[in-house]
Coordinates of C-alpha atoms and ligand atoms in Angstrom, one line a residue:
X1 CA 119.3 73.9 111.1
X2 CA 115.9 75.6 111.5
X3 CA 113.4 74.7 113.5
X4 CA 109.9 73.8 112.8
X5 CA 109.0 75.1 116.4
X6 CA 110.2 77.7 118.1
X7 CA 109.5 78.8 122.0
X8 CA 110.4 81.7 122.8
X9 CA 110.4 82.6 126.6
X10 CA 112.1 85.0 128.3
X11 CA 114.3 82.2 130.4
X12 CA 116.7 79.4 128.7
X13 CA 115.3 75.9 129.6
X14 CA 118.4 74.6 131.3
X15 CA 120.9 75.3 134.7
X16 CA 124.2 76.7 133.2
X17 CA 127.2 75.5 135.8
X18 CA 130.8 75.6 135.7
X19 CA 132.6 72.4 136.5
X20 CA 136.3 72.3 136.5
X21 CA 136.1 75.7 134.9
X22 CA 134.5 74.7 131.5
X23 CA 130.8 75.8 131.1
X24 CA 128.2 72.5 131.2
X25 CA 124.8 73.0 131.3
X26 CA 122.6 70.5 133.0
X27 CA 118.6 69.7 133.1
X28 CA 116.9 71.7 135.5
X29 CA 117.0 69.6 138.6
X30 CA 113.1 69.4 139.3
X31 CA 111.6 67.8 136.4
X32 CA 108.4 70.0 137.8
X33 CA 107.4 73.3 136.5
X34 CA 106.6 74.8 133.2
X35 CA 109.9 74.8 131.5
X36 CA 109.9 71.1 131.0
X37 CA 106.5 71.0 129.7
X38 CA 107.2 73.6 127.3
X39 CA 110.6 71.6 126.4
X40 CA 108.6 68.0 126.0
X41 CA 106.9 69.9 123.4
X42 CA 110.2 69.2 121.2
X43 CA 109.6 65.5 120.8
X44 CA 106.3 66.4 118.4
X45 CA 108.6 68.0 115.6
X46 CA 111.8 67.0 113.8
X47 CA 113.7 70.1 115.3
X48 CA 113.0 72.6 117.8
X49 CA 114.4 75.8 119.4
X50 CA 114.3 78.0 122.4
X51 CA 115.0 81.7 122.1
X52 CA 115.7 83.3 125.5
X53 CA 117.8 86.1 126.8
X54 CA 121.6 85.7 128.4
X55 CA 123.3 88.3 130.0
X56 CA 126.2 90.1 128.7
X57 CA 128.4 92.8 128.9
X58 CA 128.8 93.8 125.5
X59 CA 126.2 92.6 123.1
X60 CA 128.1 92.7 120.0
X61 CA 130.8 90.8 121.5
X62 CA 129.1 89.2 124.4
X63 CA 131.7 86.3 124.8
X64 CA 129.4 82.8 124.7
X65 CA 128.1 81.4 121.4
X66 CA 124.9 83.2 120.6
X67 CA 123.2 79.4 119.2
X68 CA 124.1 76.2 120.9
X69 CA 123.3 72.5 120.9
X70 CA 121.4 71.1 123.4
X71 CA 120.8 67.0 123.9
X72 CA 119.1 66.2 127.2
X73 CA 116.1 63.4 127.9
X74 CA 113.8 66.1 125.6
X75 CA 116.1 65.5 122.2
X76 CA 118.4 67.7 120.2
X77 CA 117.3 70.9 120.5
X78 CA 118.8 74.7 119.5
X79 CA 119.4 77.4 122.1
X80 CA 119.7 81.2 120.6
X81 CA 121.0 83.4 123.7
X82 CA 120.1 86.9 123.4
X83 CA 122.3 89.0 124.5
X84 CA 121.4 92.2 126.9
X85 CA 123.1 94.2 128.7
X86 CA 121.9 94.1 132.7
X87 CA 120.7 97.9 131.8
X88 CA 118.7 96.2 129.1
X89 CA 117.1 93.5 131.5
X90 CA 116.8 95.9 134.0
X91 CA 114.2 98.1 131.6
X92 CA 111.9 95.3 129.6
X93 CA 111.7 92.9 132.9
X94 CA 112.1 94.9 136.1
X95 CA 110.8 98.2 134.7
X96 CA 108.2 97.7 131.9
X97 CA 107.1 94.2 132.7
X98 CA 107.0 94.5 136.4
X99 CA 106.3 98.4 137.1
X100 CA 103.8 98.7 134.6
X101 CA 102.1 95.7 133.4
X102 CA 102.4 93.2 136.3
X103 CA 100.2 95.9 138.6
X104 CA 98.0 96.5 135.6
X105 CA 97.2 92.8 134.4
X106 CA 96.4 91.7 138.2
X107 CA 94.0 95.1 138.6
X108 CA 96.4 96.5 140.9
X109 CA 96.1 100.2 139.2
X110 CA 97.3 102.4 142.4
X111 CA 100.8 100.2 141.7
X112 CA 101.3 100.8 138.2
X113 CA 104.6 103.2 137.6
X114 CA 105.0 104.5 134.3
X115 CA 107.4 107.0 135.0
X116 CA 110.8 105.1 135.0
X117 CA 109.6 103.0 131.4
X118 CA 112.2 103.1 128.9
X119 CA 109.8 102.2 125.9
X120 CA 112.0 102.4 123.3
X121 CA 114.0 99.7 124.7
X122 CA 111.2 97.4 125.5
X123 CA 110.7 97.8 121.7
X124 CA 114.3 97.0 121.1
X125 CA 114.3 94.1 123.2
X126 CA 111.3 92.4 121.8
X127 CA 112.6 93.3 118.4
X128 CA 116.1 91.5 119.3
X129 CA 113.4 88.4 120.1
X130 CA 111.6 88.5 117.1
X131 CA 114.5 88.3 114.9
X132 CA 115.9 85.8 116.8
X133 CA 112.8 83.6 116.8
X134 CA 112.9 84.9 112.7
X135 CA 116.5 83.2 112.0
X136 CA 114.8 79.9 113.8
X137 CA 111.9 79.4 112.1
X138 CA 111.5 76.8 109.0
X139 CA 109.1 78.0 106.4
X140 CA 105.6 77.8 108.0
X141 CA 106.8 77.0 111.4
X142 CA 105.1 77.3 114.6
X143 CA 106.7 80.2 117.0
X144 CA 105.1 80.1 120.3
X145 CA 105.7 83.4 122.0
X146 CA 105.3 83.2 125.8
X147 CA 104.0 86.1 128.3
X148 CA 103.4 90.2 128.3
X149 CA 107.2 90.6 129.1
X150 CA 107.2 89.3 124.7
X151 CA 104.3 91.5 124.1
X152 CA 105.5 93.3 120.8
X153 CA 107.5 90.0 119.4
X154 CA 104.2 88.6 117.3
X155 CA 104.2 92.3 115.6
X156 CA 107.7 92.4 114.8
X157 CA 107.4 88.8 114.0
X158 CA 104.3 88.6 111.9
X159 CA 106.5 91.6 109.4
X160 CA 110.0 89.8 109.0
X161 CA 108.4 86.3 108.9
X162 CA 104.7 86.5 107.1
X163 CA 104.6 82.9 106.7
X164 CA 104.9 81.5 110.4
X165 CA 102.2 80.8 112.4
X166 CA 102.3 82.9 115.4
X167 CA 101.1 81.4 119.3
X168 CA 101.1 83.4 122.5
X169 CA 100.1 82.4 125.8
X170 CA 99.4 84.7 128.9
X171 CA 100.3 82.9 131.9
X172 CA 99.1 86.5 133.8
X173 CA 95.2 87.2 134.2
X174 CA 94.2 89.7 131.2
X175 CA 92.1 92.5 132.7
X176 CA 89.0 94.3 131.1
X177 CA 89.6 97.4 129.0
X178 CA 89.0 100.0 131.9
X179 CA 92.6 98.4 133.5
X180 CA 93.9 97.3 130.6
X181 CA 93.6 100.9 128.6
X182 CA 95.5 102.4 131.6
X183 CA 98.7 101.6 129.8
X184 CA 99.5 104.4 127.2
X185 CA 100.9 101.4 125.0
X186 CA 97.9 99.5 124.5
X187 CA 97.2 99.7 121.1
X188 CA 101.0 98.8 120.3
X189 CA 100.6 95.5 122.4
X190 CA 97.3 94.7 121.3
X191 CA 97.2 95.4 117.5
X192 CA 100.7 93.3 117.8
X193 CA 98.9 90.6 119.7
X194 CA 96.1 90.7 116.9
X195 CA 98.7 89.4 114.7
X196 CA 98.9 86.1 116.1
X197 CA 96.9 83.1 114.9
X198 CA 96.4 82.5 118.4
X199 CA 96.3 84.1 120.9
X200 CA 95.9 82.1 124.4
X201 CA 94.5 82.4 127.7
X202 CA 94.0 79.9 130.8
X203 CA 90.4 80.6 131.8
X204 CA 87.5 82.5 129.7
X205 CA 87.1 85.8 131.7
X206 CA 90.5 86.5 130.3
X207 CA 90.0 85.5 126.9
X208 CA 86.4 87.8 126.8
X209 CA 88.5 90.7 128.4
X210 CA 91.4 90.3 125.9
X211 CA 88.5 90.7 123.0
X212 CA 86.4 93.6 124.9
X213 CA 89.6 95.4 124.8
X214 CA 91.3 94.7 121.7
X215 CA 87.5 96.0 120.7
X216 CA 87.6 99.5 122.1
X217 CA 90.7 99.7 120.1
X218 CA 89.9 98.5 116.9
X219 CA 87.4 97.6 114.7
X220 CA 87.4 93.7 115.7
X221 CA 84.8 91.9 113.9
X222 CA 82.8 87.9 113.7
X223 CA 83.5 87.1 117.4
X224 CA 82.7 83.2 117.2
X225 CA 81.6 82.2 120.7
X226 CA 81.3 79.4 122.3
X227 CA 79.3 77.8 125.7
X228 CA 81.5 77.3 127.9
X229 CA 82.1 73.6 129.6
X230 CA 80.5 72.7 132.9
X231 CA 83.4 72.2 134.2
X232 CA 84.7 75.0 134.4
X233 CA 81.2 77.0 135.6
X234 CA 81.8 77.4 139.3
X235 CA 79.0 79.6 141.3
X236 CA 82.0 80.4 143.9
X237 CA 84.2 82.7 142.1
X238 CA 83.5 86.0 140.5
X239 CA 86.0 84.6 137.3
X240 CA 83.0 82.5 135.7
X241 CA 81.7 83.3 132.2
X242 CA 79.1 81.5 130.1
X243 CA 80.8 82.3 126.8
X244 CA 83.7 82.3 125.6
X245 CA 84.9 84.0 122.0
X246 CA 86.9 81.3 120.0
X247 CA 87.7 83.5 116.8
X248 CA 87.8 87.1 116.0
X249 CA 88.5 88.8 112.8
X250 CA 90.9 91.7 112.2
X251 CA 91.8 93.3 109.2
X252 CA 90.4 90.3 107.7
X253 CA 92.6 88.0 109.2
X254 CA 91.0 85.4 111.9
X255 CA 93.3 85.4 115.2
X256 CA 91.7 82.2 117.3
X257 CA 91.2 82.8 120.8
X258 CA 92.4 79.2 123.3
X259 CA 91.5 79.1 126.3
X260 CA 93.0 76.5 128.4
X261 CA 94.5 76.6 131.9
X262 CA 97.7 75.3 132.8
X263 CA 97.8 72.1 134.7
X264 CA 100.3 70.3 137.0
X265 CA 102.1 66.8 136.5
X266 CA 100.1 64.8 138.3
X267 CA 101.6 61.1 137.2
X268 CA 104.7 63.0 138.6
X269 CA 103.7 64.8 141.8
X270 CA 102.3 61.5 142.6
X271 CA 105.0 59.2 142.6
X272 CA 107.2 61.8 144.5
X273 CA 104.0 61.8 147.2
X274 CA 104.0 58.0 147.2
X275 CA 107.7 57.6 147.9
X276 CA 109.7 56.1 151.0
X277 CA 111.4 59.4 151.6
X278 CA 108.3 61.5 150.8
X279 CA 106.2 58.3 153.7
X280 CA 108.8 58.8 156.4
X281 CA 109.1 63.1 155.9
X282 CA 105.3 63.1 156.4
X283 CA 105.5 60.9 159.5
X284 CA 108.2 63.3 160.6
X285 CA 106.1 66.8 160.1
X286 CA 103.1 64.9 161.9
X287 CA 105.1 63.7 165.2
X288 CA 106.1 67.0 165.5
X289 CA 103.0 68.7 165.0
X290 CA 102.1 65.8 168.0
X291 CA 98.2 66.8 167.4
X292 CA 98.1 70.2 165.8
X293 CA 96.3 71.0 162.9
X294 CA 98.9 72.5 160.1
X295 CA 97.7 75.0 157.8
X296 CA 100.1 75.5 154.7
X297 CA 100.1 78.4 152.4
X298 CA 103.2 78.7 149.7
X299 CA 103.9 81.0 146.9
X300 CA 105.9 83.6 145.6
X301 CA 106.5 86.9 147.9
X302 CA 104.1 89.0 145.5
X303 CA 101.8 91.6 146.6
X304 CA 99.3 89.7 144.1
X305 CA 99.7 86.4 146.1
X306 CA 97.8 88.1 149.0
X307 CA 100.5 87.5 151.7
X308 CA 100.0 89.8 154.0
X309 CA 95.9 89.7 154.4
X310 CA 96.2 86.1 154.7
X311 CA 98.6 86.7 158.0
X312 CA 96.0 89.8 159.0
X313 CA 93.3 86.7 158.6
X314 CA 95.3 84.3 160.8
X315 CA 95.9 86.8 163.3
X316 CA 91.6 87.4 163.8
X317 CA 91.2 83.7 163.5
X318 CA 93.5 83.6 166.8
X319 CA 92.0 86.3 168.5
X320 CA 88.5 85.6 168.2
X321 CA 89.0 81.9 168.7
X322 CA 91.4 81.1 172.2
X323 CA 90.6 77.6 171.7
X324 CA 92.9 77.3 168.9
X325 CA 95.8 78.6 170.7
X326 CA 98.4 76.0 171.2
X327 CA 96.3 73.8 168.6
X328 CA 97.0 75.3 165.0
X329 CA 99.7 76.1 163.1
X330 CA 100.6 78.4 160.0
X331 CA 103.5 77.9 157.8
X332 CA 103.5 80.1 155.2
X333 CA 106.2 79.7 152.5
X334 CA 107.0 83.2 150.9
X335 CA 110.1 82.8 148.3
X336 CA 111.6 86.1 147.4
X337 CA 112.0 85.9 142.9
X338 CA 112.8 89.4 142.6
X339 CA 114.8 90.6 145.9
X340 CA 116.3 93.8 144.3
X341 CA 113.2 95.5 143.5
X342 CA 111.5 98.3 146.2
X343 CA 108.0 96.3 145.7
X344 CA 108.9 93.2 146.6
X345 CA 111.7 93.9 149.1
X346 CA 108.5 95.7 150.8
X347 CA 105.8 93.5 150.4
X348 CA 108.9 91.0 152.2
X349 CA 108.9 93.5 155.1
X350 CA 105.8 93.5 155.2
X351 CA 104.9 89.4 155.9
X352 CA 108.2 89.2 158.3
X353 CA 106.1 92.4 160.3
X354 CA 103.3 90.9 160.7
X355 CA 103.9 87.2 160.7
X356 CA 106.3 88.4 164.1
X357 CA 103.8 90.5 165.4
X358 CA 101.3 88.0 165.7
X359 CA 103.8 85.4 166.8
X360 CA 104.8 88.0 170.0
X361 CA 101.1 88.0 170.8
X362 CA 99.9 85.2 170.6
X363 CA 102.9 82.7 170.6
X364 CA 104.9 80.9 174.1
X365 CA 108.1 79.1 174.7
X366 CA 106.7 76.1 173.3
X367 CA 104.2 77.3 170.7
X368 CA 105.0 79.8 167.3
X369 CA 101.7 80.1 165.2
X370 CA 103.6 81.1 162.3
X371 CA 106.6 79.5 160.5
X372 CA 107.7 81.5 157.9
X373 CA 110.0 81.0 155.5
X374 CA 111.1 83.1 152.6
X375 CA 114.1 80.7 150.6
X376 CA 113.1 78.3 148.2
X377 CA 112.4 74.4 149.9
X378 CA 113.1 71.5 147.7
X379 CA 110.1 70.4 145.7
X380 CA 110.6 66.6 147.5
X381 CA 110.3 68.7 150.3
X382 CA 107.3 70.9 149.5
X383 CA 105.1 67.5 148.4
X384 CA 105.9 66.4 152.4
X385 CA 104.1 69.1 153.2
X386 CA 101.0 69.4 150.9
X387 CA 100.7 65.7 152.1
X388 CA 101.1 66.7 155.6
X389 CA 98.7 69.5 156.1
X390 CA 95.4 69.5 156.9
X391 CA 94.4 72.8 155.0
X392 CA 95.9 74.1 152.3
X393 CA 95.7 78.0 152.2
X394 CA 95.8 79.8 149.3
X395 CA 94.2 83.1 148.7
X396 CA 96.0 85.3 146.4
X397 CA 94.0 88.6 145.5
X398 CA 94.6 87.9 141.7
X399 CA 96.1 85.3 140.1
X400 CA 96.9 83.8 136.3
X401 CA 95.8 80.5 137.8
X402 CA 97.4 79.0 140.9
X403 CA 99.7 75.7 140.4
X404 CA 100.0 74.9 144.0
X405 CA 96.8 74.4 144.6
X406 CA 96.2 72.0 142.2
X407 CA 100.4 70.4 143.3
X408 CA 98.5 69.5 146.4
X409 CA 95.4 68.1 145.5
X410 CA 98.0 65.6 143.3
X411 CA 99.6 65.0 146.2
X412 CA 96.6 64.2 148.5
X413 CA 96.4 60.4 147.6
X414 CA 94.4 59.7 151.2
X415 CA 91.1 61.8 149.4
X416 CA 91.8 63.9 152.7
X417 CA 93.0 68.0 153.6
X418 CA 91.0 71.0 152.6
X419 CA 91.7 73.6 150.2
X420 CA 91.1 77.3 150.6
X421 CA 90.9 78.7 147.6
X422 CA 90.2 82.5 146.5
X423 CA 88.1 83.4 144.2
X424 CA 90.3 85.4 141.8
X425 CA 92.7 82.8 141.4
X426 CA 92.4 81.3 137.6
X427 CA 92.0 78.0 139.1
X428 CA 89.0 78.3 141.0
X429 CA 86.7 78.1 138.0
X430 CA 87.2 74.6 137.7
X431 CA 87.9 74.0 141.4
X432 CA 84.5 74.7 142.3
X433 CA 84.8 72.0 145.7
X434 CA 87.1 74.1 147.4
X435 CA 86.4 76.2 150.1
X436 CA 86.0 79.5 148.3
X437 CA 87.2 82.8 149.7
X438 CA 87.1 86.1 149.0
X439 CA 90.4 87.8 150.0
X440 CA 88.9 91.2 149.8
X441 CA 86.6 90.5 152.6
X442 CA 87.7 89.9 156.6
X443 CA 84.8 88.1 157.1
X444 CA 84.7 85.5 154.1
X445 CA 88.5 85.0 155.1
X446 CA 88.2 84.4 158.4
X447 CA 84.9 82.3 158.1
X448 CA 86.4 80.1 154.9
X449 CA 89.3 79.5 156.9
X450 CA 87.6 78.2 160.7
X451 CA 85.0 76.3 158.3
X452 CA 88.1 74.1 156.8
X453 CA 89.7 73.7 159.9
X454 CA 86.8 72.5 161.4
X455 CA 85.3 70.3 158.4
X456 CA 83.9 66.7 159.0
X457 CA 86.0 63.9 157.5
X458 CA 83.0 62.9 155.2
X459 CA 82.5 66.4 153.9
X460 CA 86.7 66.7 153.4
X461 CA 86.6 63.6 151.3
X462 CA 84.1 64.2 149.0
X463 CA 85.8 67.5 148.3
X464 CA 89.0 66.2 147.8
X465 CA 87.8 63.3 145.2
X466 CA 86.4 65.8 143.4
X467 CA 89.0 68.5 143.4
X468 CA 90.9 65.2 142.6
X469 CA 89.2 64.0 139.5
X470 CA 89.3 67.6 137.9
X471 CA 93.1 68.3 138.4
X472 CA 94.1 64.7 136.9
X473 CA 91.7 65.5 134.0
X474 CA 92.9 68.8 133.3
X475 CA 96.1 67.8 134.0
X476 CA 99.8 69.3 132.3
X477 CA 99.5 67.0 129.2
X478 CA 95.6 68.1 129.2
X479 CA 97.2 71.5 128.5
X480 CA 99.7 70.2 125.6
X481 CA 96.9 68.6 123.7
X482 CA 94.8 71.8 124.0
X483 CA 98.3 73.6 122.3
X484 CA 98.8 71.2 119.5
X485 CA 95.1 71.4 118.6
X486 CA 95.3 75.4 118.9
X487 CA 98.4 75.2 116.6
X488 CA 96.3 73.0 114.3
X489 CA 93.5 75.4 114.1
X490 CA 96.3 78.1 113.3
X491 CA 97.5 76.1 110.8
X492 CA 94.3 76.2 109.0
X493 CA 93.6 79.5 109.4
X494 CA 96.4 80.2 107.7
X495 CA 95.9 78.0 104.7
X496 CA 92.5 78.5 104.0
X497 CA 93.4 81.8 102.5
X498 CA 92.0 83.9 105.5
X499 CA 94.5 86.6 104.8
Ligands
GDG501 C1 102.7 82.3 136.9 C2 101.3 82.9 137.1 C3 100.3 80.7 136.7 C4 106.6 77.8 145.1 N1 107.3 77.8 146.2 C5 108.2 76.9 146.1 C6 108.1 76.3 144.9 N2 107.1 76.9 144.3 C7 106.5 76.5 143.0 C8 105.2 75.8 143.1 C9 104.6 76.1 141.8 C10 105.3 77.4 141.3 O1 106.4 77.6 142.2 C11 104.3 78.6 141.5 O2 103.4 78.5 140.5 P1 102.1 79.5 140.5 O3 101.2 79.1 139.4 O4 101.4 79.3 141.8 O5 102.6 81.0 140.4 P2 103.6 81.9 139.5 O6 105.0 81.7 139.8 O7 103.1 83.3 139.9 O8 103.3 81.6 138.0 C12 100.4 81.9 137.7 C13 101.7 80.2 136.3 O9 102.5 81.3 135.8 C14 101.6 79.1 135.2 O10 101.0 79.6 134.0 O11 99.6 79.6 137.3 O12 99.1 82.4 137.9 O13 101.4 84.0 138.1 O14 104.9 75.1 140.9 O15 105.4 74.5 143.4 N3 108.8 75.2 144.4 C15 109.8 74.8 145.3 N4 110.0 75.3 146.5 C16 109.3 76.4 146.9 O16 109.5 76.9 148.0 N5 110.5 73.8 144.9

């Protein structure tokens, strides 16, 4: 059956386990995250499907069925498992996507490794997705293609299937042309990207850098722009922008620029916050921080997410400030995504190095600044502790936009607890009542972080209710809507003879 909307994304949208040696595959036990956002999406069309990838030894004959039927609490949906050899994985995701575009998309250009790319099999790869998503797709459907790992897909696409309308979202910053033209690929990507109907972004300085590069490529012309919302203009990050393009023309086809920034399930984050279990955790954490301020930082072990400089921060914060010895306390949840690969199994080294360094100097028998910890903690487990703490510390150097931030301003249902936010995380345009920081600087770290530890009650609150009022409004289903109207848009685009 096909599908009148197909996501494509590089993961499949379910656990697959084996129970009594037969092959089940079950919901993905937190109901948080983007997967089941993307999967809700199903219930807006008669039939949907998910193209993802599945490893296997032998692609031809890779041993599970390539399409299967899925019925969970989202509907009936169609999975089409792409089979790729662990060689193949290996070179689109650890190699091209990782190597090369990951450093280059978060301005990390001293990172970048273009040596080991295999390009012709990142073609291949996102070829094998296209067609995929091609054999899904009802006349006219929506295919919504998800992430720079699925780069080439829209080109491909856009040839086999001229009659769907095409949807890609970054979930990465996009960096200005003199990053982004680093990559020796980049008018493959973007002349592929330019085939979309729209092409999406979660904050305008990404959307205004995807169209400043795509025109020192091309000849791109009729930017429509738009002002951009108040709410999102916030003095305290370098990310703002006034304007943001809405429609550009290429080859006479119009490609609309969204721009709309992912949100969290608040409704959902705050039932698990207002739970029995969730009451008598927090009581727990607080007896046995018996006093002492908590300071919590989570996120993934990425050199992006700013790890390190953050425990460099802490470490000044300690030494310039003996009072606070014996009175504060870091735990700072790193989980390891990508263990196998040199740059994270060193940025890991890394954060254990210094977070034990500064626990030896500063830390006694009954006293350990730090508490790290690098495997995953349950998400029932993580809201316990957004509740918990009294600042929430999170300064990655660059950032798409920065869930967990947002997770515990949901979760903060006493209007109390500060959040340190950098500046270069997406998020912080619209966060603008955070404590901003600059991750770059010593100084704006270790001053944003003494500030929030030492904030009045009165000045927390009226933070937090602010902070609180934007998250809800901009919330996970503020996100859908902003899709479904973008898919609209493309709809008409498409119709109105723009071609
Ligand atoms: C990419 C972009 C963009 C973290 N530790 C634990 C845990 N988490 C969960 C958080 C949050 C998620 O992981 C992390 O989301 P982020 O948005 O912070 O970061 P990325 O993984 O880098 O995501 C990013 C995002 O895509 C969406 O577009 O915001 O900028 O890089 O939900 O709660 N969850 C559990 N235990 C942990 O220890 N259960």
């Amino acid at each position: 059956m096909s599908s009148d909307l197909v996501i494509v994304y590089h993961r499949q949208p379910y656990e697959e386990v084996e129970e009594n040696g037969k092959i089940v595959f079950r919901e993905n036990s937190s109901p948080n995250g983007i997967v089941p956002t993307l999967k809700s999406f199903f219930g807006t069309v008669d039939h949907g499907s998910w193209v993802a990838w599945k490893l296997a030894e032998d692609t031809s004959n890779p041993g599970f069925d390539r399409v299967v039927k899925i019925s969970d609490s989202y509907g009936d949906y169609t999975v089409s498992r792409l089979p790729l050899t662990a060689e193949q994985v290996r070179g689109f995701y650890h190699v091209t996507s990782k190597e090369a575009f990951w450093p280059i998309l978060h301005n990390f250009r001293e990172r970048y490794n273009y040596d080991p790319v295999d390009w012709p099999n990142f073609r291949a790869v996102n070829r094998a997705f296209a067609e995929a998503a091609a054999a899904e797709a009802a006349p006219g459907a929506v295919v919504w293609v998800h992430d720079y790992n699925l780069w080439l897909v829209p080109g491909y696409l856009r040839e086999m299937r001229p009659d769907v309308r095409i949807s890609f979202f970054h979930h990465t910053p996009f960096p200005a042309a003199d990053m982004f033209n680093v990559l020796p690929w980049r008018k493959e990507i973007v002349e592929s990207l330019l085939s979309c109907d729209v092409v999406g972004f979660h904050i305008p300085r990404y959307a205004s850098n995807f169209v400043s590069v795509a025109r020192s490529l091309f000849d791109v012309d009729d930017i429509e722009r738009v002002r951009v919302d108040d709410d999102f203009i916030s003095e305290d990050t370098g990310l703002t922008e006034r304007t943001v393009p809405v429609v550009v023309v290429h080859n006479g086809r119009r490609v609309n620029i969204s721009t709309a920034g992912v949100g969290v399930d608040v409704d959902y984050i705050r039932k698990m916050a207002a739970l029995p279990e969730t009451d008598k955790h927090v009581r727990e954490i607080r007896a046995e921080m018996d006093g002492q301020q908590l300071i919590l930082s989570v996120g993934r072990t990425d050199y992006t997410k700013g790890g390190v400089e953050q425990l460099e921060s802490f470490g000044r914060l300690l030494e310039a400030n003996p009072d606070l010895w014996g009175k504060v306390r870091l735990m700072h949840v790193s989980v390891s995504a990508n263990r196998s690969m040199a740059a994270y199994a060193e940025i890991q080294d890394a954060i254990e190095q210094t977070a034990g360094r500064i626990n030896g100097r500063f830390g006694s028998f009954d006293w350990t600044p730090i508490t790290l910890i690098s495997r995953a903690v349950p998400f029932a487990e993580l809201v316990a502790y957004y509740r918990a703490a009294d600042v929430a510390w999170i300064t990655p150097l660059a950032d798409g936009m920065n869930l967990v931030c947002k997770e515990f301003v949901a979760a903060r249902e006493d209007e109390d607890g500060v959040l340190v936010l950098s500046e270069f995380a997406g998020a912080a345009v619209g966060l603008g009542s955070a404590v901003s920081t600059n991750p770059y600087s010593h100084r704006s770290m270790d001053r944003a972080i003494l500030l929030a530890l030492r904030m009045e009650r009165n000045e927390r609150q009226t933070r937090m209710r602010h902070l609180r009022k934007v998250v809800a409004k901009y919330d996970i289903r503020a996100w859908g809507e902003a899709q479904q109207q973008a898919f609209a848009l493309a709809g008409k685009a498409t119709t109105s003879g723009a071609d």
